[in-house]
Amino acid sequence: MACLTALLAGGWLLVSRWLDDTRHWHRSMEAGPRQRLELARKIDFLHGLELILYDWRIRRAAQGSEPLDSRLGLLVIDNGTIEDIRRGLLIGEPLRPLWRRDVYARALRELRAQGASAVAFDIILGEHYEDTFITDGGTNEVHADRWLASEIRQFGQVFMGATEELGVAPLFWQSAAAVGDVESPKDVDGSVRRVRAFADVEGLSLELLLALRSLKLECPSPKELEMRGIEVSTNQLYTIHLETGEPTLFPINAQGRVLLPRGRFSVELPVMKKVRRWNLGVLLAAAAIGLDLSQAQVGSDGIRLSSTNGTSLTIPTDPQGYFLIDWMAAATNQSRLFQRPLSEVVASDTLRHTEADSGVSNRWAGKLVLIGSTATGNNMTDFGATPLAAKDFLISTYPNVAQSVLTGRFVHRWPIWAELALTFGITLVAAAVTWKVRPAYALLAVATLAGGYLLIAFEAYSRSRLWMPVAHPLAGALAFAFPFLVTYRAVFAQREQQRVKSVFSKIVSPNVVQELLKAERLGLEGARRKVTVFFADVRGFTEMTDRYQAEADEHVRRLGLAEAEAERHFEAQAGEVLRTVNLYLAAIADVVKFHNGTLDKYIGDCVMAFWGAPATVPTHAVHAVIAAIDAQRAVARLNQERALENERRAAAEPPLPPVPLLSLGTGINTGTVTVGLMGSEAHILNYTVFGREVNLASRLEGVSGKSRIIIGEETYLELKRLAPALAGTCVALEPVVVKGFRQPVTIYEVPWQKAAEEASRISELLTPGQG
């Protein structure tokens, strides 16, 4: 059962991890299987619980920690910025539409003037517009998009954001240092906890772009072509002249290459090429610390990066290339992440170019700047859930990613085999405790184990950023091992109690049965115990049987009964003999059970019993001797009643034959024996004792004679220790040689008539079940 619960918890963990991995497959899957996987992930409540507990650890680690690197800063397009631009408060003229790129050009110009180190756009500039002309702050009228492209080139370290579905217009990405990945993959609960380190996407080859730039040509993006209503064949390259706007088509051959003019010659260049697009936060941090992303060593468990100064770091990734974000600051928490509105920088640019002495501060000097949106109520809204907040602006993803790269601190997760081993271990420990300890104590122990492990998991994340699994191990301990085994134990215990009752209800007193049912372990399968064994034989039984047989033979002969009638008479006589002996045996058995003894068996006209097992009774010798005295007294009372019956039978007309009067011989011995169930569950099962001391008790019964109690030396010594007054009534006899024993055996007689008063007094003190 313990292994079964461990396998259940471990199996669930495997399924959860597999379902978690399938979150990356959705683009390549058909709708039906994708929907079924999404449903499976949603109903995997243990994985959902694990994510909640993981988020708690993240929030706990973030509380009280230092702010993000002071070089990181957000330049946000907030609601105030949009309103100021719309009303023309920043640059002297209202801007419609809002996406005119001269706003970004002015911001880049001002950031360059203030000495910012690098800029990343979490805004996808997927198209460029030829018909947007504005003034550059002076009297010059310029093309807005080309001005932005010019500012990007002049700045140098500018990174543009893109996704697999939305690319960057060639005018901008040709001018940028690199294009970064701004995908924000969400877990099953809609929260962003991890990002891709990079995405390998197909794009126009660098050779082609350089050649086109030398010819003053550019390739519009598919979205731009769609907006312009231009349909282009897949075997044609559509280009536009940057100055005249005239289109030019170049044929693409079967090898995916295009022939472009170069001076007096032509050169064949590849059109498309695999491009590695790093996460925007990684790009920003790499620019700051000189990481050479082109020399990245990608393995199944991580990406090793080296810097120009000789240092290196490893980003731990899963097999799909995703890594966990070390969330430290939300976009809404300005005390931990420096941020200012874009309107402030644009206003500074206006002042710098319109005032002789503007007094503009250089607060962005040396900063790694992320430009993104925190505006609401328009298509620029970029809301989402993170471990730090149920609703946050997802631009905060990239400074947290950049912080990990800058500090070299990443969230690690154990390999699946380690998580399985941990889950198995905790479940098996909880199962072992539940099986061995009482349920109430087991619950306390398992709860303590769970609480201790939870504390360790929280500390492991806070100190080492180690994500230890919590939900599955604790579910294995608390939800599987404990209730399953408690239930199993209850069923097992009920079956065991029924077994105990079936074995002992007829051979011990009810209060002893109750004591046995309360015991943790009975040792019914075999144990060594010190007990006192009691044999009591009904004397006169053989003579009575012989007399009844002779009388029956005489009756049949005298009356000349036929065979059938004779058989009925013999059966009637046998019934009378059995009733008589059962009457005496019942009297002895009642005394044994009254004194909490264990009635072992009937051996013909002999009763075998013992004290000290299955319930441990330290005073077993005293109980046995008192029971022997009371058995003699019970037989004496029975004989008195039968003697009166004989007087009535003699006075009857005609006189009736007398009922026989029998006596009792008892042997008692104390010692260590083997005790347990003997026989077969399928047939006869008997709880009995055997060994040398049992044989001696039987032999002492043989030398006891009529109406006598003979005890062994060890029984006498126990009486002397526990009931000295009763021992004082005993009489030492000559040692006897008995069958099976080489040396003479020391024996004592208990004069039961003389000891009856003392035995009654002691019996009152030994309440039932005491010991």
PDB file of N, CA, C and O in Angstrom, residues 3 21 45 55 91 117 195 297 352 424 543 644 653 671:
ATOM      1  N   CYS A   3       3.934   1.577  -1.201  1.00  0.00           N
ATOM      2  CA  CYS A   3       4.528   1.712  -2.538  1.00  0.00           C
ATOM      3  C   CYS A   3       3.482   2.181  -3.543  1.00  0.00           C
ATOM      4  O   CYS A   3       3.791   2.960  -4.453  1.00  0.00           O
ATOM      5  N   ASP A  21       5.263  20.470 -20.233  1.00  0.00           N
ATOM      6  CA  ASP A  21       6.121  20.583 -21.413  1.00  0.00           C
ATOM      7  C   ASP A  21       5.318  20.803 -22.687  1.00  0.00           C
ATOM      8  O   ASP A  21       5.795  21.454 -23.622  1.00  0.00           O
ATOM      9  N   PHE A  45      -5.139  19.646 -11.060  1.00  0.00           N
ATOM     10  CA  PHE A  45      -5.178  20.598  -9.953  1.00  0.00           C
ATOM     11  C   PHE A  45      -3.885  20.587  -9.132  1.00  0.00           C
ATOM     12  O   PHE A  45      -3.536  21.592  -8.510  1.00  0.00           O
ATOM     13  N   ASP A  55       4.439  30.629  -6.682  1.00  0.00           N
ATOM     14  CA  ASP A  55       4.254  32.089  -6.654  1.00  0.00           C
ATOM     15  C   ASP A  55       4.409  32.641  -5.246  1.00  0.00           C
ATOM     16  O   ASP A  55       4.952  33.735  -5.048  1.00  0.00           O
ATOM     17  N   ILE A  91       5.185  68.862 -28.071  1.00  0.00           N
ATOM     18  CA  ILE A  91       5.980  69.311 -29.218  1.00  0.00           C
ATOM     19  C   ILE A  91       5.261  70.386 -30.029  1.00  0.00           C
ATOM     20  O   ILE A  91       5.604  70.650 -31.170  1.00  0.00           O
ATOM     21  N   SER A 117      22.965  53.923 -22.060  1.00  0.00           N
ATOM     22  CA  SER A 117      23.850  52.888 -22.610  1.00  0.00           C
ATOM     23  C   SER A 117      23.197  52.101 -23.728  1.00  0.00           C
ATOM     24  O   SER A 117      23.825  51.806 -24.746  1.00  0.00           O
ATOM     25  N   VAL A 195      10.331  32.511 -19.960  1.00  0.00           N
ATOM     26  CA  VAL A 195      10.464  33.032 -21.317  1.00  0.00           C
ATOM     27  C   VAL A 195      11.464  32.173 -22.076  1.00  0.00           C
ATOM     28  O   VAL A 195      12.247  31.427 -21.477  1.00  0.00           O
ATOM     29  N   GLN A 297      26.923  28.622 -26.348  1.00  0.00           N
ATOM     30  CA  GLN A 297      26.974  27.161 -26.411  1.00  0.00           C
ATOM     31  C   GLN A 297      25.662  26.623 -25.831  1.00  0.00           C
ATOM     32  O   GLN A 297      25.410  26.742 -24.627  1.00  0.00           O
ATOM     33  N   ARG A 352      15.659  70.983 -24.798  1.00  0.00           N
ATOM     34  CA  ARG A 352      17.062  70.978 -25.212  1.00  0.00           C
ATOM     35  C   ARG A 352      17.236  71.647 -26.580  1.00  0.00           C
ATOM     36  O   ARG A 352      18.280  72.258 -26.870  1.00  0.00           O
ATOM     37  N   PHE A 424       8.783  10.107  -4.034  1.00  0.00           N
ATOM     38  CA  PHE A 424       8.721   8.738  -3.510  1.00  0.00           C
ATOM     39  C   PHE A 424       9.166   8.707  -2.056  1.00  0.00           C
ATOM     40  O   PHE A 424       8.524   8.068  -1.206  1.00  0.00           O
ATOM     41  N   GLU A 543     -14.163 -44.743  35.609  1.00  0.00           N
ATOM     42  CA  GLU A 543     -15.003 -45.673  36.364  1.00  0.00           C
ATOM     43  C   GLU A 543     -16.471 -45.462  36.023  1.00  0.00           C
ATOM     44  O   GLU A 543     -17.248 -46.441  35.873  1.00  0.00           O
ATOM     45  N   LEU A 644     -27.432 -34.510  47.192  1.00  0.00           N
ATOM     46  CA  LEU A 644     -28.843 -34.294  47.541  1.00  0.00           C
ATOM     47  C   LEU A 644     -29.759 -34.911  46.504  1.00  0.00           C
ATOM     48  O   LEU A 644     -30.809 -35.473  46.839  1.00  0.00           O
ATOM     49  N   GLU A 653     -39.967 -44.200  44.289  1.00  0.00           N
ATOM     50  CA  GLU A 653     -40.541 -45.533  44.108  1.00  0.00           C
ATOM     51  C   GLU A 653     -40.839 -45.744  42.641  1.00  0.00           C
ATOM     52  O   GLU A 653     -41.649 -45.018  42.070  1.00  0.00           O
ATOM     53  N   GLY A 671       6.548 -21.056  33.775  1.00  0.00           N
ATOM     54  CA  GLY A 671       7.814 -21.002  33.033  1.00  0.00           C
ATOM     55  C   GLY A 671       7.631 -20.360  31.673  1.00  0.00           C
ATOM     56  O   GLY A 671       6.527 -19.953  31.286  1.00  0.00           O
TER      57      GLY A 671
END
